[in-house]
Short mmCIF file of C-alpha atoms and ligand atoms in Angstrom, two decimals:
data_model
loop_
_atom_site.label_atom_id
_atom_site.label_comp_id
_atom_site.label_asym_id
_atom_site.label_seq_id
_atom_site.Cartn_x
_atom_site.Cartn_y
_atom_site.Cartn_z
CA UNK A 3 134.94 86.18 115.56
CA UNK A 4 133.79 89.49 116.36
CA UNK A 5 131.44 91.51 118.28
CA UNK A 6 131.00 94.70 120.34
CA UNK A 7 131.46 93.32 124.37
CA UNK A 8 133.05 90.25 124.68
CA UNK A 9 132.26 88.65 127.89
CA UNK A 10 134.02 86.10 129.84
CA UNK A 11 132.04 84.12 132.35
CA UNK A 12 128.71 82.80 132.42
CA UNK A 13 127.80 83.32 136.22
CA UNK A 14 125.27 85.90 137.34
CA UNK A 15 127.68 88.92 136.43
CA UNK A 16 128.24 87.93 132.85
CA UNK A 17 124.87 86.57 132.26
CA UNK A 18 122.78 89.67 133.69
CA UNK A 19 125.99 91.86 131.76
CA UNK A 20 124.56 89.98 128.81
CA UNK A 21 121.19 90.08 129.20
CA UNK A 22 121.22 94.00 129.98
CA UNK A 23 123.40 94.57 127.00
CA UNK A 24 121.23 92.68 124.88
CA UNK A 25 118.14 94.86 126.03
CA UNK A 26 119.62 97.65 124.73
CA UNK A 27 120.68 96.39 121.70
CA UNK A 28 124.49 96.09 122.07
CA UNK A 29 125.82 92.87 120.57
CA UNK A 30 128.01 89.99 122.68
CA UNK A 31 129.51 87.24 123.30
CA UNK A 32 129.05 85.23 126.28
CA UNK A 33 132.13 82.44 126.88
CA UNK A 34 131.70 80.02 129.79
CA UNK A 35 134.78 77.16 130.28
CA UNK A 36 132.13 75.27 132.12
CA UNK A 37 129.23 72.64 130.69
CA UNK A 38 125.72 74.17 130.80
CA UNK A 39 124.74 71.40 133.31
CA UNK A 40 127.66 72.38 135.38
CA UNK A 41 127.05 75.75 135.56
CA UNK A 42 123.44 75.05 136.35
CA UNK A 43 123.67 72.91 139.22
CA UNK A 44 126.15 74.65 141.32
CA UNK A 45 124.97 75.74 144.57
CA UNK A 46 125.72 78.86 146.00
CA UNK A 47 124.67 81.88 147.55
CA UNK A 48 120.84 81.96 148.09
CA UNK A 49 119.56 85.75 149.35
CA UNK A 50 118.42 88.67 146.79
CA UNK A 51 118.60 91.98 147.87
CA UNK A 52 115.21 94.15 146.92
CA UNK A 53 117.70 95.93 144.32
CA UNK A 54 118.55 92.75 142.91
CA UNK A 55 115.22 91.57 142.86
CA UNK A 56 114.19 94.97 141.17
CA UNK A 57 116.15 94.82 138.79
CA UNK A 58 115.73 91.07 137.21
CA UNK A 59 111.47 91.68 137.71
CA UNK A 60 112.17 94.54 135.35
CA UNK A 61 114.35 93.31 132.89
CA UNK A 62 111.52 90.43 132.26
CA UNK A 63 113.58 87.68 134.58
CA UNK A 64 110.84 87.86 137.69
CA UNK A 65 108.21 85.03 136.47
CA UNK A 66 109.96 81.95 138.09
CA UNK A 67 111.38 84.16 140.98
CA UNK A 68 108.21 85.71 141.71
CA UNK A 69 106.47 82.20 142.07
CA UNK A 70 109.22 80.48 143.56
CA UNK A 71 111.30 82.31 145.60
CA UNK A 72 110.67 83.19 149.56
CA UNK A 73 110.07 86.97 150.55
CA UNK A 74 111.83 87.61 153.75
CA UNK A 75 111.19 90.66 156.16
CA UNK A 76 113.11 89.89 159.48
CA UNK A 77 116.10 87.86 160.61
CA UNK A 78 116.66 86.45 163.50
CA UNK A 79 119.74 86.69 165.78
CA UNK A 80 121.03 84.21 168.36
CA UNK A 81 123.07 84.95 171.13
CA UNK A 82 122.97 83.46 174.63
CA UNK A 83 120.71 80.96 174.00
CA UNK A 84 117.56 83.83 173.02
CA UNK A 85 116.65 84.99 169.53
CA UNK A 86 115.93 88.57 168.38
CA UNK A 87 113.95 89.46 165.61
CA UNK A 88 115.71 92.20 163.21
CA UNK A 89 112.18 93.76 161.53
CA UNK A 90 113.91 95.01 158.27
CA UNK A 91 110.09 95.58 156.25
CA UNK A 92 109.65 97.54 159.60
CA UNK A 93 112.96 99.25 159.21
CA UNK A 94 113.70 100.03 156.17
CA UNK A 95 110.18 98.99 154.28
CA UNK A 96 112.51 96.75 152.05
CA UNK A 97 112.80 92.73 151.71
CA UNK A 98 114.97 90.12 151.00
CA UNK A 99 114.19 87.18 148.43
CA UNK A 100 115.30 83.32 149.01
CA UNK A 101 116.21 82.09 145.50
CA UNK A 102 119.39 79.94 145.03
CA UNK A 103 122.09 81.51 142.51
CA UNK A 104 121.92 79.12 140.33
CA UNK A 105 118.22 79.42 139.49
CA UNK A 106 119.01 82.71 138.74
CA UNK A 107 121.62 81.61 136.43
CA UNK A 108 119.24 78.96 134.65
CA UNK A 109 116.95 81.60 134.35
CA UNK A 110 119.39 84.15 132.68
CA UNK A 111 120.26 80.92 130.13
CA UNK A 112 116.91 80.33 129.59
CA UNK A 113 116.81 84.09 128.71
CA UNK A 114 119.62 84.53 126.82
CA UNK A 115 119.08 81.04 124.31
CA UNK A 116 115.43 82.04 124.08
CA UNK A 117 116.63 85.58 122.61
CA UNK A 118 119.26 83.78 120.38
CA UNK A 119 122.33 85.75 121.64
CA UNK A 120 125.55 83.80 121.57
CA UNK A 121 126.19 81.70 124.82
CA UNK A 122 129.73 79.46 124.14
CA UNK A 123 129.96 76.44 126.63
CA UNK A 124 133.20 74.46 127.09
CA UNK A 125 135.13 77.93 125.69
CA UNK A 126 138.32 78.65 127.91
CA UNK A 127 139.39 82.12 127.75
CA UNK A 128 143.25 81.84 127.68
CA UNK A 129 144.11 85.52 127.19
CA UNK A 130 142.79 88.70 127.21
CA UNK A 131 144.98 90.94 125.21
CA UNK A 132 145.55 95.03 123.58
CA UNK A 133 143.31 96.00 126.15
CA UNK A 134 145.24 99.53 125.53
CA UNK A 135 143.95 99.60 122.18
CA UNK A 136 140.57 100.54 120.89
CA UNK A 137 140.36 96.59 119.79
CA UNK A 138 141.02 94.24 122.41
CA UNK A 139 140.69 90.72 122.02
CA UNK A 140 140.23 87.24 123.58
CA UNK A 141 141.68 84.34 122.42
CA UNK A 142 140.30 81.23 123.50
CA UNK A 143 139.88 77.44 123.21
CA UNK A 144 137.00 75.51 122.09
CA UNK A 145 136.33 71.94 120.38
CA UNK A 146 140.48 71.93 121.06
CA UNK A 147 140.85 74.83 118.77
CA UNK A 148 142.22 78.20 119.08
CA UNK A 149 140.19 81.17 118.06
CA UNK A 150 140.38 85.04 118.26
CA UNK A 151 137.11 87.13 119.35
CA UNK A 152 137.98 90.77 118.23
CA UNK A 153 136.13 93.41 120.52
CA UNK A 154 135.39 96.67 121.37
CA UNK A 155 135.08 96.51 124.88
CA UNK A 156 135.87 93.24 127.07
CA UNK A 157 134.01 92.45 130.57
CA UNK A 158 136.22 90.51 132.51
CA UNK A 159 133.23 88.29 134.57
CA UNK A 160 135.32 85.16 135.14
CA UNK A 161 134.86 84.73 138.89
CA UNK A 162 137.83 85.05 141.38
CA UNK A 163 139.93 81.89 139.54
CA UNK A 164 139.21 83.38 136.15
CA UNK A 165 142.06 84.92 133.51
CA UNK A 166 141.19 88.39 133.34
CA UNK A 167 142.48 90.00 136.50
CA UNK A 168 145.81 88.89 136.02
CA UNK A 169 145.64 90.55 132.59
CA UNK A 170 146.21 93.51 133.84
CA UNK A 171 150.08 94.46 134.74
CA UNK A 172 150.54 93.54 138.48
CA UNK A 173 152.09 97.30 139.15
CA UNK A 174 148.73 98.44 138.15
CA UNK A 175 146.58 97.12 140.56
CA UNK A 176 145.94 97.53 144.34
CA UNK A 177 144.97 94.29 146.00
CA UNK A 178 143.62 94.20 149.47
CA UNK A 179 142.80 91.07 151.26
CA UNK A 180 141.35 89.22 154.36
CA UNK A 181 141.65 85.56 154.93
CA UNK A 182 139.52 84.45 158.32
CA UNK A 183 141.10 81.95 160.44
CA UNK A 184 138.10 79.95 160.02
CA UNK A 185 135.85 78.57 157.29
CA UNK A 186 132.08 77.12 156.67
CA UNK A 187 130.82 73.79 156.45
CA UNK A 188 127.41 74.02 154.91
CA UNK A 189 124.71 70.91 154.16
CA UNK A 190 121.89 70.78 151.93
CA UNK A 191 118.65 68.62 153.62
CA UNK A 192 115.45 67.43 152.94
CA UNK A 193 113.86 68.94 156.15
CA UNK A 194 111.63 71.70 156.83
CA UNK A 195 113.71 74.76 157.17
CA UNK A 196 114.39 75.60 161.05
CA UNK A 197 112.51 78.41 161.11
CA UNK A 198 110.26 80.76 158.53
CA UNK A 199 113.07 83.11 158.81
CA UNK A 200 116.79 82.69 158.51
CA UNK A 201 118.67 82.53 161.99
CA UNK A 202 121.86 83.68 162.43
CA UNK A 203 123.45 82.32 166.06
CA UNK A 204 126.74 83.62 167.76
CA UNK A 205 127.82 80.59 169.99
CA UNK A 206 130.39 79.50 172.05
CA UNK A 207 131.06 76.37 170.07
CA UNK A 208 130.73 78.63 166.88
CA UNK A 209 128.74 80.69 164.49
CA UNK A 210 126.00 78.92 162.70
CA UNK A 211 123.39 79.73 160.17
CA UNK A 212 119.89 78.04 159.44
CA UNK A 213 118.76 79.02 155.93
CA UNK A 214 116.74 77.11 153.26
CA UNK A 215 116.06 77.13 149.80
CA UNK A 216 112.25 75.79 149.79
CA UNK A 217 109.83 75.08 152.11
CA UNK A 218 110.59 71.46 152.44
CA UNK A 219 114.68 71.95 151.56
CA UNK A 220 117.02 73.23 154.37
CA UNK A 221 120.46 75.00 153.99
CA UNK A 222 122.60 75.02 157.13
CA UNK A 223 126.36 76.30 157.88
CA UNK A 224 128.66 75.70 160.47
CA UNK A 225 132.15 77.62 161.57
CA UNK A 226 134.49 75.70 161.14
CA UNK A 227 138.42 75.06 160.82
CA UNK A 228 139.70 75.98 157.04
CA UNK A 229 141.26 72.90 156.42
CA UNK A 230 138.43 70.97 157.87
CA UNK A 231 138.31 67.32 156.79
CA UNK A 232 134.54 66.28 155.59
CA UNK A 233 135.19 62.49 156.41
CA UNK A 234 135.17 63.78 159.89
CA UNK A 235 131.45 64.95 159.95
CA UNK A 236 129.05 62.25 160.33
CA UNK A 237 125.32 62.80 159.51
CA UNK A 238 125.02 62.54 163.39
CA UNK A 239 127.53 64.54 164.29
CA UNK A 240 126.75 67.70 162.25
CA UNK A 241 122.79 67.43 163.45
CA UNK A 242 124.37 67.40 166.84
CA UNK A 243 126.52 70.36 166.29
CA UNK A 244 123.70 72.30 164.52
CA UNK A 245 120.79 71.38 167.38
CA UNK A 246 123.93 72.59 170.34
CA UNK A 247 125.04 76.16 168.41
CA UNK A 248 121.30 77.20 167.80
CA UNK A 249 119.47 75.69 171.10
CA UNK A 250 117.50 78.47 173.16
CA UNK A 251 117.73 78.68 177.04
CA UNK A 252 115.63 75.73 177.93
CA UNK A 253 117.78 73.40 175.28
CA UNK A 254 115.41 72.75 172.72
CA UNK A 255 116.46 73.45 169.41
CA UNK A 256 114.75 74.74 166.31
CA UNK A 257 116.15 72.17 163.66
CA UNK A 258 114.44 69.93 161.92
CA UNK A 259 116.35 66.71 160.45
CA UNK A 260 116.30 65.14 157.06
CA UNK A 261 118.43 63.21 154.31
CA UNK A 262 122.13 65.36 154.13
CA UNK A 263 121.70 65.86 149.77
CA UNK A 264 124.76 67.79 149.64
CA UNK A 265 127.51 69.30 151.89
CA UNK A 266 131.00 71.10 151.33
CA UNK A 267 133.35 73.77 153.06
CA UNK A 268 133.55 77.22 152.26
CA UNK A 269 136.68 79.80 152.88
CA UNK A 270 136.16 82.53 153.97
CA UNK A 271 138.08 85.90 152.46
CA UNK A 272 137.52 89.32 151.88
CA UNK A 273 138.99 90.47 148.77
CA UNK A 274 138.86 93.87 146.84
CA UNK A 275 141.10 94.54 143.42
CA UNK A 276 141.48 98.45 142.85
CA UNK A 277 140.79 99.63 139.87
CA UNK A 278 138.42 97.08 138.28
CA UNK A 279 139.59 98.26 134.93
CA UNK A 280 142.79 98.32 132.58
CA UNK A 281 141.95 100.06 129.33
CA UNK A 282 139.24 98.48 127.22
CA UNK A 283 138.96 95.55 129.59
CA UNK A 284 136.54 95.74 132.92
CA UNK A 285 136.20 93.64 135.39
CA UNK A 286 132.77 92.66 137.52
CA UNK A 287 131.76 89.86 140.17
CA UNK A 288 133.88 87.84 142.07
CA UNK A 289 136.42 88.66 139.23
CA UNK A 290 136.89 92.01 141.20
CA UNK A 291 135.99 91.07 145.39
CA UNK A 292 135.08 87.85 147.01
CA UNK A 293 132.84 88.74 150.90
CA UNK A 294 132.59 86.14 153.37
CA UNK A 295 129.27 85.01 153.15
CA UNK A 296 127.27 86.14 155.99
CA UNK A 297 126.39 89.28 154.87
CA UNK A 298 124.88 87.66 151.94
CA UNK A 299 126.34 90.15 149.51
CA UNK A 300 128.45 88.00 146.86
CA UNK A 301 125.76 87.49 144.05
CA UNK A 302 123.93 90.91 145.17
CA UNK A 303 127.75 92.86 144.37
CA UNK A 304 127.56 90.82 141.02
CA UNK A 305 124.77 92.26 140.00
CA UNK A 306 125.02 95.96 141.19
CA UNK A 307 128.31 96.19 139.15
CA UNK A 308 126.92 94.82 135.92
CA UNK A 309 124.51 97.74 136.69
CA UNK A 310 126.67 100.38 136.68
CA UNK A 311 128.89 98.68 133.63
CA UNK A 312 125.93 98.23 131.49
CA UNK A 313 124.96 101.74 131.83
CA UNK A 314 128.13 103.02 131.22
CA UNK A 315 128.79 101.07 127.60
CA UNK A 316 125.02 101.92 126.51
CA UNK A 317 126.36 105.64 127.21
CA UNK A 318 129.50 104.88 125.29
CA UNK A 319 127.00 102.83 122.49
CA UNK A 320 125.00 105.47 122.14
CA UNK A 321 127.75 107.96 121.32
CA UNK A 322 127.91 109.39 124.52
CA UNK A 323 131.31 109.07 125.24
CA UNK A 324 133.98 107.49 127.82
CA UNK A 325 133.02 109.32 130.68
CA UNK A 326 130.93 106.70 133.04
CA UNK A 327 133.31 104.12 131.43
CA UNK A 328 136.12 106.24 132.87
CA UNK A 329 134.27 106.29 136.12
CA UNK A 330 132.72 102.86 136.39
CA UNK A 331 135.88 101.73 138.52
CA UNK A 332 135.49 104.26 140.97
CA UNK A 333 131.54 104.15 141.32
CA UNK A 334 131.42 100.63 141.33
CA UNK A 335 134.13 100.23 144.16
CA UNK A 336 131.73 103.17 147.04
CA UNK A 337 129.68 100.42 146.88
CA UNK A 338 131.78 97.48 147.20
CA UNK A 339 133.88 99.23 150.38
CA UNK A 340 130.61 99.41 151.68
CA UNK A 341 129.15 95.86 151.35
CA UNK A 342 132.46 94.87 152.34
CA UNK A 343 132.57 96.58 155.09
CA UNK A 344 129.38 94.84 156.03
CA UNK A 345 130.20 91.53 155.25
CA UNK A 346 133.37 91.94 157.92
CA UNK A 347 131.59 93.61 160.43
CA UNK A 348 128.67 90.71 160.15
CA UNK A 349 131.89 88.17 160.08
CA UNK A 350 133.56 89.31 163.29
CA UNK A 351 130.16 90.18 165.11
CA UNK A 352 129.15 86.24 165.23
CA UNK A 353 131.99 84.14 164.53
CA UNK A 354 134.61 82.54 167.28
CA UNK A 355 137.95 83.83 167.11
CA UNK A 356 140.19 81.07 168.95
CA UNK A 357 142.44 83.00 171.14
CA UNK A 358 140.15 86.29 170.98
CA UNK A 359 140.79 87.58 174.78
CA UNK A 360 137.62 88.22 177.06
CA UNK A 361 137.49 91.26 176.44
CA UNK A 362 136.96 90.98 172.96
CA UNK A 363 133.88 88.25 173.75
CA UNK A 364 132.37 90.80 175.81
CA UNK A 365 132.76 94.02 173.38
CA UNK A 366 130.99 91.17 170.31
CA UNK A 367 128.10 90.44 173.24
CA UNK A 368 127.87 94.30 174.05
CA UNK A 369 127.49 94.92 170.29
CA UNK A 370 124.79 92.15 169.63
CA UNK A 371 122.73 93.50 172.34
CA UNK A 372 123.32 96.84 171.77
CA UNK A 373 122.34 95.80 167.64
CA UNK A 374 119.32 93.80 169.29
CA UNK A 375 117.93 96.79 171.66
CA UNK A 376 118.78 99.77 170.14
CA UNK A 377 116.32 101.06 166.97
CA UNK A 378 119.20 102.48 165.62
CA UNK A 379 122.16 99.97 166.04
CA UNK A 380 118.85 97.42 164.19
CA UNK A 381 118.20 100.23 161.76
CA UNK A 382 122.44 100.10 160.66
CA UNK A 383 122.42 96.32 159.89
CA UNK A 384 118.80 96.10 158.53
CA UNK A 385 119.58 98.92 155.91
CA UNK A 386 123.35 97.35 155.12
CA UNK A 387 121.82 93.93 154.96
CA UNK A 388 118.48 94.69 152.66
CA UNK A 389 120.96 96.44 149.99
CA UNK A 390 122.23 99.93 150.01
CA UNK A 391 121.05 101.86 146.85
CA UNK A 392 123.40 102.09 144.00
CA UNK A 393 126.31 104.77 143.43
CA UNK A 394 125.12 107.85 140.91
CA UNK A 395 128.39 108.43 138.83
CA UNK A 396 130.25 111.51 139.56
N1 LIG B 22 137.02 81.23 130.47
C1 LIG B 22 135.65 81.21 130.48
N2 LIG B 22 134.93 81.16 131.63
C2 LIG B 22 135.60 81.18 132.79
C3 LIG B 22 137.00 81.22 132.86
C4 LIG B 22 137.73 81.25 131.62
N3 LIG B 22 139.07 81.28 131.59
N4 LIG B 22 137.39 81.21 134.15
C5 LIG B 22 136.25 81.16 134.88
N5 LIG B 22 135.17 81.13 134.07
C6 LIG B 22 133.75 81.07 134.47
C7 LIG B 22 133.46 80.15 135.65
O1 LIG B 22 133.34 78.80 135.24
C8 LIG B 22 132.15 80.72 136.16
O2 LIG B 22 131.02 80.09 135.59
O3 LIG B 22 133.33 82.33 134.93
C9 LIG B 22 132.18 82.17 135.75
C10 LIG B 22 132.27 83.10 136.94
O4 LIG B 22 131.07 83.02 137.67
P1 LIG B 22 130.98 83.17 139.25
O5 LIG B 22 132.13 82.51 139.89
O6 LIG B 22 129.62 82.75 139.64
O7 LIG B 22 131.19 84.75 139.51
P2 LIG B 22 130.20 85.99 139.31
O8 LIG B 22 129.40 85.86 138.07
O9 LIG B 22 131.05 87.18 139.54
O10 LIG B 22 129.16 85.85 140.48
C11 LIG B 22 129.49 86.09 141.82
O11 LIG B 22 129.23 83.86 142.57
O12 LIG B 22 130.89 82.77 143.83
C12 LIG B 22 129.66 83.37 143.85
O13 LIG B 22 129.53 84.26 146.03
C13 LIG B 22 129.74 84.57 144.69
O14 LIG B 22 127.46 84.89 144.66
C14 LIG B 22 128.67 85.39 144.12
C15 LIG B 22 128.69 85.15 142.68
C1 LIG B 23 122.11 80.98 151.90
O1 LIG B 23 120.87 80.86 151.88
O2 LIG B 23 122.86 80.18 151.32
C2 LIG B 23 122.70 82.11 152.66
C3 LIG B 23 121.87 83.04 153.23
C4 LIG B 23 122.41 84.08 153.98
C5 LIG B 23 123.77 84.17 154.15
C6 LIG B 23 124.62 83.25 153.55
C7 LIG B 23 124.08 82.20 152.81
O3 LIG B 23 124.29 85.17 154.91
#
């Protein structure tokens, strides 16, 4: 098999990678190891930035988004038992969209099968190999059989337990890393969602977050210990825990109770590969840099490198040369260091850390305050958290 960009991974980086390459009239292959159905139903992260929304309304992807998904323009943040609003339309005149991952994805499927551009499910990458060369290829497995796809370029979109990153030579790449000392327990409910905005509560007991995916469909998370055992969370007992981190003042809390439909722990990790790129082969997504999820930024990084990547091969396509190819690792990663630098700063602002001293409580109180009642310390994490604009290329 041939074609010009072989890409492995059908989550939102190789999908939108796909889509944006096909809009331009670049030829690819899309392999996913996964079923369609599994691929479709996994829940994930659930917040667009106004870049990522941009950018899917005008590549001809903002019909079911539009219709469906929630526009957000404030948060809310907890601490001491009172909530303050974070105005970020007011700040920053941008918004955030509610819209769970995985609509996205069935919505880049539904784009790329309508348009008749190969999609492989059930097709393991094994290896991705002569990525010195000007042909690098993937092998993979499909049906049980082995077969070759012979590239020019290869997109590495495989997610953070995919094949491609360890392609590249170990001596070659810089790997930096974070693991948190705690983790998130999340639900999925049939309930209203706590509040028309998402809350984000610092409490002694632990961070939590309300969220929601619909108007009558709640998403909830609660810090928790990594290795946390699910058989130990009753229905009962995570209401409990979710009604005692986000109560106000005078005790009463904001959630609303349903059915539990799903639930699950999440690590949390910060993650950064340097540079996203051996030869012919580039990587995107979590392939690249996991966040910890409460800045938001895991699907919104996704999509702002497949940005930058698809930009650079049209250059190369169109006979313009390696030059943004040469630089996509670099431009890409401003970015990144930024919303990861977010994502930590957002992580240690409202989490617990057992055996933080006092005086570390205090300075994460001082700081939430300070965030709450100063129009600058609001204006830093409103512009961080509706999306910083993309990196120009050197
Ligand atoms: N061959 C083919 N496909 C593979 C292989 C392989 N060897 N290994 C992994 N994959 C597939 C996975 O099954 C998955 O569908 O690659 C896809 C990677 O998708 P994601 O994990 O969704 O990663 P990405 O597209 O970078 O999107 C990042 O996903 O995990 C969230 O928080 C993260 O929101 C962020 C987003
Ligand atoms: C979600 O809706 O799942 C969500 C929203 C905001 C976050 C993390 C997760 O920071």
């Amino acid at each position: 098999m041939r074609t010009q960009v072989g890409i492995v991974g059908a989550g939102p980086a190789g999908l939108l990678l796909g889509h944006l390459l096909h809009r331009a009239g670049i030829e690819t292959v899309v392999l996913e190891v996964r079923p369609r159905a599994h691929v479709e139903a996994r829940i994930r992260a659930g917040l667009l930035e106004q870049g990522t929304v941009d950018v899917l309304t005008a590549t001809g992807l903002g019909d079911r988004l539009h219709r469906e998904g929630l526009v957000h323009e404030g948060i809310e943040l907890r601490f001491d038992g009172e909530g303050h609003r974070i105005d970020l339309a007011g700040l920053t005149g941008k918004r955030v969209t509610i819209y769970g991952q995985q609509e996205v994805v069935k919505d880049l499927i539904a784009a790329r099968l309508a348009a008749g551009a190969p999609l492989l499910f059930e097709a393991e990458g094994l290896a991705a190999q002569d990525l010195d060369t000007e042909r690098p290829r993937l092998t993979f497995r499909q049906d049980g059989r082995e077969q070759v796809l012979d590239c020019d370029i290869l997109a590495g979109c495989d997610g953070f337990h995919g094949i491609c990153r360890d392609a590249i030579p170990a001596g070659l790449l810089r790997t930096y890393e974070r693991i948190y000392p705690f983790a998130w327990l999340g639900i999925l409910a049939a309930a209203p969602p706590a509040s028309h905005e998402l809350i984000y509560a610092r409490h002694e007991r632990g961070f939590a977050l309300a969220t929601m995916r619909s108007n009558s469909l709640a998403r909830h998370y609660l810090q928790c210990r990594p290795e946390e055992d699910l058989a130990a969370w009753s229905d009962d007992r995570i209401w409990a825990e979710l009604h005692a981190r986000m109560a106000g003042r005078d005790g009463a809390s904001p959630i609303k109770e349903g059915p539990i439909l799903q639930r699950g722990v999440t690590a949390m990790r910060s993650f950064v590969v340097e540079p996203m790129r051996q030869g012919r082969l580039f990587l995107a997504g979590d392939a690249a840099h996991i966040v910890p999820p409460t800045g938001a930024k895991g699907m919104n990084l996704a999509v702002a490198d497949v940005v930058v990547l698809a930009r650079a091969i049209e250059a190369w396509h169109r006979g313009r040369g390696m030059a943004l190819l040469d630089a996509y690792s670099s431009t890409a990663l401003r970015r990144i260091w930024k919303a990861q630098r977010f994502s930590w700063w957002m992580t240690s602002l409202l989490h617990r850390f057992d055996g933080g001293d006092p005086f570390e409580h205090k300075v994460q109180l001082a700081e939430l305050d300070y965030i709450c009642r100063s129009a600058a310390g609001a204006l830093t994490l409103a512009e961080n958290y509706v999306g910083l604009p993309l990196e120009a290329a050197p």
